[in-house]
PDB file of C-alpha atoms in Angstrom:
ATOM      1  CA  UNK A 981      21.198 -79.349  -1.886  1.00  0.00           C
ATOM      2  CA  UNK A 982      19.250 -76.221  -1.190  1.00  0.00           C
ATOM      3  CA  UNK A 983      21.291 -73.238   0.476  1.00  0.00           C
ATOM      4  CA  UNK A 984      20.778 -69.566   1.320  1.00  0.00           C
ATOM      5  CA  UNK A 985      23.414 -66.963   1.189  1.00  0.00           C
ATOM      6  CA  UNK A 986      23.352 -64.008   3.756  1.00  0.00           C
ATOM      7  CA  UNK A 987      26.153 -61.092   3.461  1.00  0.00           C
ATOM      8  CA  UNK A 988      25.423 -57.456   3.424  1.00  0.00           C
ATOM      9  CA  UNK A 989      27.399 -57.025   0.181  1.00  0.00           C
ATOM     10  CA  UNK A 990      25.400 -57.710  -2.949  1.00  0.00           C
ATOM     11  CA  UNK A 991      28.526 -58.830  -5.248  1.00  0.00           C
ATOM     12  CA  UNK A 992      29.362 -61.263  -2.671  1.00  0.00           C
ATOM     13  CA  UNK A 993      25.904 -62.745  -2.732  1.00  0.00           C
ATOM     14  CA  UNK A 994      25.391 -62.999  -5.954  1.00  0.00           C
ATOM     15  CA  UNK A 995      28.995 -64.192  -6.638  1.00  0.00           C
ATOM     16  CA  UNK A 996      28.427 -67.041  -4.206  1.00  0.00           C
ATOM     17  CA  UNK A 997      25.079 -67.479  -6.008  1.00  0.00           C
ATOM     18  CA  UNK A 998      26.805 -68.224  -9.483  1.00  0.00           C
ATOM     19  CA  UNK A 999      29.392 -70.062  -8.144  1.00  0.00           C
ATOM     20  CA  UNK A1000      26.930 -72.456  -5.488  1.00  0.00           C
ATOM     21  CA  UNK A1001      24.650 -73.044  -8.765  1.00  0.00           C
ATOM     22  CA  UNK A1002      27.859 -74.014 -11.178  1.00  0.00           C
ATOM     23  CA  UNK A1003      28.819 -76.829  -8.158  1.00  0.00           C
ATOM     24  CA  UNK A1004      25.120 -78.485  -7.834  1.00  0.00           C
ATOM     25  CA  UNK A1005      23.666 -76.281  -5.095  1.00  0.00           C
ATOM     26  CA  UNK A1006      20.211 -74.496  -5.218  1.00  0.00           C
ATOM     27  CA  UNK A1007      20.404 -71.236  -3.839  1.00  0.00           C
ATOM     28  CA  UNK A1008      16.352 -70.407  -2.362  1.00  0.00           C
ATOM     29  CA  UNK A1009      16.993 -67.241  -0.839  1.00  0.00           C
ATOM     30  CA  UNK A1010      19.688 -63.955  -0.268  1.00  0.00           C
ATOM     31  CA  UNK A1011      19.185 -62.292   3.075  1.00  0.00           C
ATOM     32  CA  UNK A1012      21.291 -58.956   4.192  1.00  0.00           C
ATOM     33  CA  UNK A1013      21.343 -59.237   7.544  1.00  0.00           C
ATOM     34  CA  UNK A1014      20.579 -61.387  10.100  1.00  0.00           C
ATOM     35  CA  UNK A1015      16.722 -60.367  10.583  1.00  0.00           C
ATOM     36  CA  UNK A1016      15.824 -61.289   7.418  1.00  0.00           C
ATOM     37  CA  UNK A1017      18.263 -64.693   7.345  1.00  0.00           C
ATOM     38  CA  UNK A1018      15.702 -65.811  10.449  1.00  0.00           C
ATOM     39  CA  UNK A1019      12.490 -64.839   8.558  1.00  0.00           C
ATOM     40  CA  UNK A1020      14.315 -66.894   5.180  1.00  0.00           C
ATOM     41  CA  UNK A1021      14.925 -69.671   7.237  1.00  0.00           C
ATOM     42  CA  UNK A1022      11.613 -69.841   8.742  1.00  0.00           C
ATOM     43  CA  UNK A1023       9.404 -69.359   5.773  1.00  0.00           C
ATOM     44  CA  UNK A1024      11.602 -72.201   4.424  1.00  0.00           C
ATOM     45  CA  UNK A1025      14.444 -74.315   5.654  1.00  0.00           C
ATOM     46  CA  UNK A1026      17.255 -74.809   3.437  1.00  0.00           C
ATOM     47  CA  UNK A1027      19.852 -77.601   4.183  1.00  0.00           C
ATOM     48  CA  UNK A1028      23.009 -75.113   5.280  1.00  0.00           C
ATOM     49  CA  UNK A1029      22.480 -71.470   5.766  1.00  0.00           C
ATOM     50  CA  UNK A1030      25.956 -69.545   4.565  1.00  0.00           C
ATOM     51  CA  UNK A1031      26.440 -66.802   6.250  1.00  0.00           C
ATOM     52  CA  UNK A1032      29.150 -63.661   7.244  1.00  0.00           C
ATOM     53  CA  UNK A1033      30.221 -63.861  10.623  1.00  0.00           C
ATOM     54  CA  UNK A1034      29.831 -60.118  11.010  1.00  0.00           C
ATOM     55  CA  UNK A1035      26.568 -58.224   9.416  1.00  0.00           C
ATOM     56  CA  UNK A1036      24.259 -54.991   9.619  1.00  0.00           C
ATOM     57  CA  UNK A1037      23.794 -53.119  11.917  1.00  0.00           C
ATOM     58  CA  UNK A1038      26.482 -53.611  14.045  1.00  0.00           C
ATOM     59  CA  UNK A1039      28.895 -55.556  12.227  1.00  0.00           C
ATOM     60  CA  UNK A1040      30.429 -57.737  15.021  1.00  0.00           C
ATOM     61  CA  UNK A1041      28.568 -61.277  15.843  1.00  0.00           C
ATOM     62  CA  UNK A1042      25.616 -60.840  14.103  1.00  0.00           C
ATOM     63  CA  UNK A1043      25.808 -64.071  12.262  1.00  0.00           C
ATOM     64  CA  UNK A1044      26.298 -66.000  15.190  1.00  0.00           C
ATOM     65  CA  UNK A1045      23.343 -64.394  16.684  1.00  0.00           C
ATOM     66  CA  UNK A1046      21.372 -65.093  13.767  1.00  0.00           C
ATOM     67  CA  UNK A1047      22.819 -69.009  13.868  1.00  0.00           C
ATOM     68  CA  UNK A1048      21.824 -69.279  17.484  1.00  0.00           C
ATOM     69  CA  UNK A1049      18.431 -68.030  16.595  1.00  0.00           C
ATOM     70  CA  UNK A1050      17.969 -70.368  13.741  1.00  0.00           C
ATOM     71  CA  UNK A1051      19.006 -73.403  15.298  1.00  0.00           C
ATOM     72  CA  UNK A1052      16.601 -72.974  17.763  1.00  0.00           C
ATOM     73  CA  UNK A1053      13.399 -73.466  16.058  1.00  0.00           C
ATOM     74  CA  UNK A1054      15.277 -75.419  12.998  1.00  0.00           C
ATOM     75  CA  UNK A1055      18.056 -77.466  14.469  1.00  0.00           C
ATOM     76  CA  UNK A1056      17.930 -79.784  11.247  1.00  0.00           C
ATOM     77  CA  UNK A1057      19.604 -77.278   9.478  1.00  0.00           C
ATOM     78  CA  UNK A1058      23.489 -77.092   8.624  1.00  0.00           C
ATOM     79  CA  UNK A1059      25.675 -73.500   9.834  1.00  0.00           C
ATOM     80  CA  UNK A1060      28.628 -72.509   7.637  1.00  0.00           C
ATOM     81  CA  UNK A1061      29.818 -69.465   9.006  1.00  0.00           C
ATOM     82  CA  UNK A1062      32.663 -66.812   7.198  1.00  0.00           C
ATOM     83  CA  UNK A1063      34.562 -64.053   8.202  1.00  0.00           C
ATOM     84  CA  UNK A1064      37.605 -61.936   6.629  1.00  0.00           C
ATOM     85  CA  UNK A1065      39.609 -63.003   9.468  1.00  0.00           C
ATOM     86  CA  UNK A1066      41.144 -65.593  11.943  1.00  0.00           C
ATOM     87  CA  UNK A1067      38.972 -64.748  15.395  1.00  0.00           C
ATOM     88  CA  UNK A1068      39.774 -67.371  18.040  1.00  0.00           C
ATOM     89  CA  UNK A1069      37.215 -65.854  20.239  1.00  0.00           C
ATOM     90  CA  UNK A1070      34.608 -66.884  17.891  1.00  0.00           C
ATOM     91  CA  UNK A1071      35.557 -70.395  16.866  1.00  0.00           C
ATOM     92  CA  UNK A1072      35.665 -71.351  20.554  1.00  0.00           C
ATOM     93  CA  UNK A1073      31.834 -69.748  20.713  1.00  0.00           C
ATOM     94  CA  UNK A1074      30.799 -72.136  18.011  1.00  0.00           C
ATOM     95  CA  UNK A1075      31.946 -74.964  19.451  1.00  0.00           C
ATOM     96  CA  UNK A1076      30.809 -74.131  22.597  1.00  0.00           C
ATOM     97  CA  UNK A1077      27.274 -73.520  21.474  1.00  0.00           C
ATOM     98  CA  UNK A1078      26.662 -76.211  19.174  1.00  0.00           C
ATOM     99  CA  UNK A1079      27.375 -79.879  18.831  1.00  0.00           C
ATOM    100  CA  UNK A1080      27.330 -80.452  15.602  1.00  0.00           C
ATOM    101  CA  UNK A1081      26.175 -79.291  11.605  1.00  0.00           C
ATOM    102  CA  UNK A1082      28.576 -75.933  12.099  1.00  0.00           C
ATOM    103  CA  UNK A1083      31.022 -74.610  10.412  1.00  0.00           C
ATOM    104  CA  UNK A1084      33.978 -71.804  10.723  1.00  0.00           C
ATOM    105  CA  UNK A1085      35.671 -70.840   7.657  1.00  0.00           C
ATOM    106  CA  UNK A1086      37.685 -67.945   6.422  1.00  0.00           C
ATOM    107  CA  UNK A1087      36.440 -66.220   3.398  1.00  0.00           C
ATOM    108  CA  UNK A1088      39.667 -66.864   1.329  1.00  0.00           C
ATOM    109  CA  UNK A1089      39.162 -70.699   1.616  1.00  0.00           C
ATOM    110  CA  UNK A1090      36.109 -70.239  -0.851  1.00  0.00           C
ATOM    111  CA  UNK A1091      38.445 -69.693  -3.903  1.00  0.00           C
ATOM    112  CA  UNK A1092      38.942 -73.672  -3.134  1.00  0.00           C
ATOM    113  CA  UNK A1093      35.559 -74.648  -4.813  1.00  0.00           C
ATOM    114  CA  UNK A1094      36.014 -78.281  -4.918  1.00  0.00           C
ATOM    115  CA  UNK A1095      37.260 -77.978  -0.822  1.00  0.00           C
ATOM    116  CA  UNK A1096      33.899 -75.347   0.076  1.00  0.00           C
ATOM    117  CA  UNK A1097      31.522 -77.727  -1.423  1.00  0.00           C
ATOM    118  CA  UNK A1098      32.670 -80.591   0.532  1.00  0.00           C
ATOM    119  CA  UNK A1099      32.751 -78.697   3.369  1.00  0.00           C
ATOM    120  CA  UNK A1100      29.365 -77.378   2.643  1.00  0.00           C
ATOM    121  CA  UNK A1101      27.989 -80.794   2.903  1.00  0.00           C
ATOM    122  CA  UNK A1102      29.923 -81.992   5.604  1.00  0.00           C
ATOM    123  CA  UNK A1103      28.272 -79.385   7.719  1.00  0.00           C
ATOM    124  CA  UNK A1104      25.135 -80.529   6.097  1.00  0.00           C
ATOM    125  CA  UNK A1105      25.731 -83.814   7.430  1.00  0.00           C
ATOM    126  CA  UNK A1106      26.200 -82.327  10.923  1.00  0.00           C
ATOM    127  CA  UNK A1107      30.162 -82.228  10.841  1.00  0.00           C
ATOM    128  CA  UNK A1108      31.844 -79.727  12.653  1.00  0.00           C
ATOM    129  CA  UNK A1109      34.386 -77.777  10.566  1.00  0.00           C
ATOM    130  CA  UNK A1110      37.534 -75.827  11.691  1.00  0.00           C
ATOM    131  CA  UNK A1111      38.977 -73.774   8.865  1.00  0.00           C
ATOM    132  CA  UNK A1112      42.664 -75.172   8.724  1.00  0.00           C
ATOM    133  CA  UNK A1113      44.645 -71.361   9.293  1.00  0.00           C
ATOM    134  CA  UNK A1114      42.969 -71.441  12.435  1.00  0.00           C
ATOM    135  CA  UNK A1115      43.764 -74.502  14.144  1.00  0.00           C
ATOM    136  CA  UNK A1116      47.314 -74.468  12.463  1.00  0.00           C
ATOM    137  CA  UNK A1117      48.089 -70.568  14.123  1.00  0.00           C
ATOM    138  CA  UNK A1118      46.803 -72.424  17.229  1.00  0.00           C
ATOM    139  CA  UNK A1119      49.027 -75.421  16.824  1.00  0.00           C
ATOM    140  CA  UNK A1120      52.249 -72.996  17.002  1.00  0.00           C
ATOM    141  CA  UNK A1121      51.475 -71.352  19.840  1.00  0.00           C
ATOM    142  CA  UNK A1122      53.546 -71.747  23.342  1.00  0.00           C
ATOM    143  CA  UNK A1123      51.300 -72.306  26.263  1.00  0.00           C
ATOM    144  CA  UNK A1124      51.970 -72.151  29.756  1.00  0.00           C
ATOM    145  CA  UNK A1125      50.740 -75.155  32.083  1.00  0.00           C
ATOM    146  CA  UNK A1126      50.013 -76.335  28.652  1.00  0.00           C
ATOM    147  CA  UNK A1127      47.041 -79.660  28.801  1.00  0.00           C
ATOM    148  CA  UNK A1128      48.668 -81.245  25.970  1.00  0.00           C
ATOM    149  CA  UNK A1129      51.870 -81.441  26.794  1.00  0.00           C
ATOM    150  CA  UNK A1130      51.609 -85.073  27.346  1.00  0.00           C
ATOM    151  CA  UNK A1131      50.998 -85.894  23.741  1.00  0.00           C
ATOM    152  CA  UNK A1132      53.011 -87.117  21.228  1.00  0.00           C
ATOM    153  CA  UNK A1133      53.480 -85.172  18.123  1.00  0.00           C
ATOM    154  CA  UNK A1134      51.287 -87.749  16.325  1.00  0.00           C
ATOM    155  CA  UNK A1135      48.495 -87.334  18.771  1.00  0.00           C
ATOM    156  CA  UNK A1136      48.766 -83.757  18.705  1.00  0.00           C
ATOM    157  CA  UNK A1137      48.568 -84.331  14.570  1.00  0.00           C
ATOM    158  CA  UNK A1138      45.233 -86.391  15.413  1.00  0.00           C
ATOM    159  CA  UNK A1139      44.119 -83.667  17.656  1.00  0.00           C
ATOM    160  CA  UNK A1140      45.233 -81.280  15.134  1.00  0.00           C
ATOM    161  CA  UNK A1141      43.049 -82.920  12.766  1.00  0.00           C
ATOM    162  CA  UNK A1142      39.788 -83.903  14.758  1.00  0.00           C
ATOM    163  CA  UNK A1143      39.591 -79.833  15.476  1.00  0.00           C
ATOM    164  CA  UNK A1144      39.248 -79.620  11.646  1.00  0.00           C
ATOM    165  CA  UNK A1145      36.162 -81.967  11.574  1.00  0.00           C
ATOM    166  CA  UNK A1146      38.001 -85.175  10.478  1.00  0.00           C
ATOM    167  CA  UNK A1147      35.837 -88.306  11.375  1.00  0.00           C
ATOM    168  CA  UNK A1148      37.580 -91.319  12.210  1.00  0.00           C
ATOM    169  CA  UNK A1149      37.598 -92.558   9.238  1.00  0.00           C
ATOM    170  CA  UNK A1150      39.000 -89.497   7.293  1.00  0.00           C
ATOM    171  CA  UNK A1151      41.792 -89.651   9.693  1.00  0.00           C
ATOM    172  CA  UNK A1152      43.196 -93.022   8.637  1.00  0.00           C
ATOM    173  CA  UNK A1153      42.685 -91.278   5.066  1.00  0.00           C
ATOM    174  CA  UNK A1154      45.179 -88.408   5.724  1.00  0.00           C
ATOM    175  CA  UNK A1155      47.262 -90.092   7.719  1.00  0.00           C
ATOM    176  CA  UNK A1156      47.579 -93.203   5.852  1.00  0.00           C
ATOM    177  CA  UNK A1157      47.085 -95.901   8.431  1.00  0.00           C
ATOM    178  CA  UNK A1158      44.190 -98.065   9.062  1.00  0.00           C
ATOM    179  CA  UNK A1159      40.663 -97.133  11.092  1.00  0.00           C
ATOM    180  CA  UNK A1160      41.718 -99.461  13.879  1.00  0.00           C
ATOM    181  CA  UNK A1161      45.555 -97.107  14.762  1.00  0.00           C
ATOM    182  CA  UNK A1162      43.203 -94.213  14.522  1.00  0.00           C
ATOM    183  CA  UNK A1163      41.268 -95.180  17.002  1.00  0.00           C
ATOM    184  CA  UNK A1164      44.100 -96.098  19.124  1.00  0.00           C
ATOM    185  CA  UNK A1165      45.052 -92.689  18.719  1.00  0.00           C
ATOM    186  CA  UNK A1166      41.924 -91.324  19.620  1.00  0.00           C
ATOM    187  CA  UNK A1167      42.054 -92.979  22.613  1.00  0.00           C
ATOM    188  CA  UNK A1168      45.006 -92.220  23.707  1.00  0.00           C
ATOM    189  CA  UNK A1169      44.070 -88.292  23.849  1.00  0.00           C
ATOM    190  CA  UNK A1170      40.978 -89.257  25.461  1.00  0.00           C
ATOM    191  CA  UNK A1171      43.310 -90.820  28.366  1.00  0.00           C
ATOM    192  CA  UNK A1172      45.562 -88.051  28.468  1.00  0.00           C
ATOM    193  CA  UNK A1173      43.251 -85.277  28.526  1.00  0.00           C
ATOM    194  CA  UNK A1174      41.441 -86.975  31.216  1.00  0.00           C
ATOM    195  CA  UNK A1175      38.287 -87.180  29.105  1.00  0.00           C
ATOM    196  CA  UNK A1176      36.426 -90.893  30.830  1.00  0.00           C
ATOM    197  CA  UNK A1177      33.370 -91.796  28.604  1.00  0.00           C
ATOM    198  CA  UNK A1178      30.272 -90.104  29.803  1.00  0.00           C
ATOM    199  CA  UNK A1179      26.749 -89.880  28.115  1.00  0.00           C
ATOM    200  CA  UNK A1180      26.096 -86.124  29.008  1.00  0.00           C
ATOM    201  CA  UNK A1181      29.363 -84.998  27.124  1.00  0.00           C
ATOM    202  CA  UNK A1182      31.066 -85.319  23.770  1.00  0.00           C
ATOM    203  CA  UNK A1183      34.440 -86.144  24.370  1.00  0.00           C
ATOM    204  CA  UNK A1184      35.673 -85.479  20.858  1.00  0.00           C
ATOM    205  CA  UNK A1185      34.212 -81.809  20.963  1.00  0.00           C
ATOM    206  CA  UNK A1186      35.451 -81.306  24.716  1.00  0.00           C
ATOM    207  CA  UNK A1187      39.648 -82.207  23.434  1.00  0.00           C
ATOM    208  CA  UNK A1188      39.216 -80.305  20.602  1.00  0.00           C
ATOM    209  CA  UNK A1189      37.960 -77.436  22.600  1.00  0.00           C
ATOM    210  CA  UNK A1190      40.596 -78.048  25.121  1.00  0.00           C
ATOM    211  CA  UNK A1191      42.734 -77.893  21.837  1.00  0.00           C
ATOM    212  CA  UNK A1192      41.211 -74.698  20.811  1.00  0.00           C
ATOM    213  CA  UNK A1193      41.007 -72.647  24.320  1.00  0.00           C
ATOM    214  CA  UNK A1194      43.623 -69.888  25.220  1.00  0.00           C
ATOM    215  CA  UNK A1195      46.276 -70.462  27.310  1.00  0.00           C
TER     216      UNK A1195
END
């Protein structure tokens, strides 16, 4: 699977290089900030673009920026976005902006090779994925008028889950049950979070943004 690697700090790119080649990956291209990530990805598209959340000049969204860009005139390609930090703000962006083949992780989770490269791919596969500190500081928080307080703990464990990326089947994986109590489950959040089918909305992305969102 061909990848490039954007971060402003050469020892992290080339660290991610050596360790992206040792798992299977083809790295085509480096890029330190997010101009030349865009000119990268349009000379040619790699499967997942890795980037930092936060690059030159400013050093606050620029990745995002450069992700919004990108899928633009090369939606086939997958987003795996990193940052040094936990930033609710910018998870519920993501989600928000795009529907699928995105990722949010923090950059301690890639010390978890064998867990990164599956993530890689899911995102290549145009999975959405939640690093798992975030949604579990957002499962302990209190909320007032709180949307989900008519789930169970187990549906609030699905919930928990689905905002992590966790297809259907995957679920009945962790949870050790079959497909068809997942997707009772599933349901069953759909119901209480008001979500009716519709054609012009997700309903899996809108509860786990409902999930996600402040109180």
């Amino acid at each position: 699977m061909r990848v490039i690697i954007a971060d402003d700090a050469l020892l992290f790119r080339e660290g991610m290089t050596r360790i992206l080649t040792e798992m299977g990956f083809e790295v085509i291209g480096q890029a330190r900030h997010g101009a030349e990530l865009v000119g990268l990805v349009r000379r040619d598209p790699p499967a997942v673009v890795i980037t930092d959340l936060r690059m030159p000049p400013g050093f606050a969204d620029e990745g995002i920026e450069a992700a919004t860009e990108i899928r633009r005139f090369a939606p086939q390609v997958g987003l795996m976005l990193l940052s040094q930090y936990v930033e609710v703000h910018h998870a519920l962006r993501l989600m928000n902006e795009f529907d699928g083949a995105v990722g949010y992780l923090l950059k301690d989770r890639v010390s978890d090779l064998g867990a990164f490269a599956v993530d890689i791919r899911r995102v290549a596969a145009g999975e959405v994925v939640i690093d798992p500190e975030l949604v579990s500081r957002l499962v302990g928080r209190r909320r007032e008028h709180d949307p989900l307080a008519e789930l169970t703990d187990r549906e609030r464990e699905v919930l928990a889950l689905m905002a992590q990326g966790l297809t259907n089947a995957a679920l009945a994986t962790e949870l050790f049950v079959s497909p068809k109590t997942v997707e009772g489950y599933v349901r069953s959040v759909f119901t209480k979070l008001g979500l009716a089918p519709g054609e012009r909305e997700h309903r899996r992305v809108l509860a786990v943004l409902q999930f996600l969102r402040k109180p």
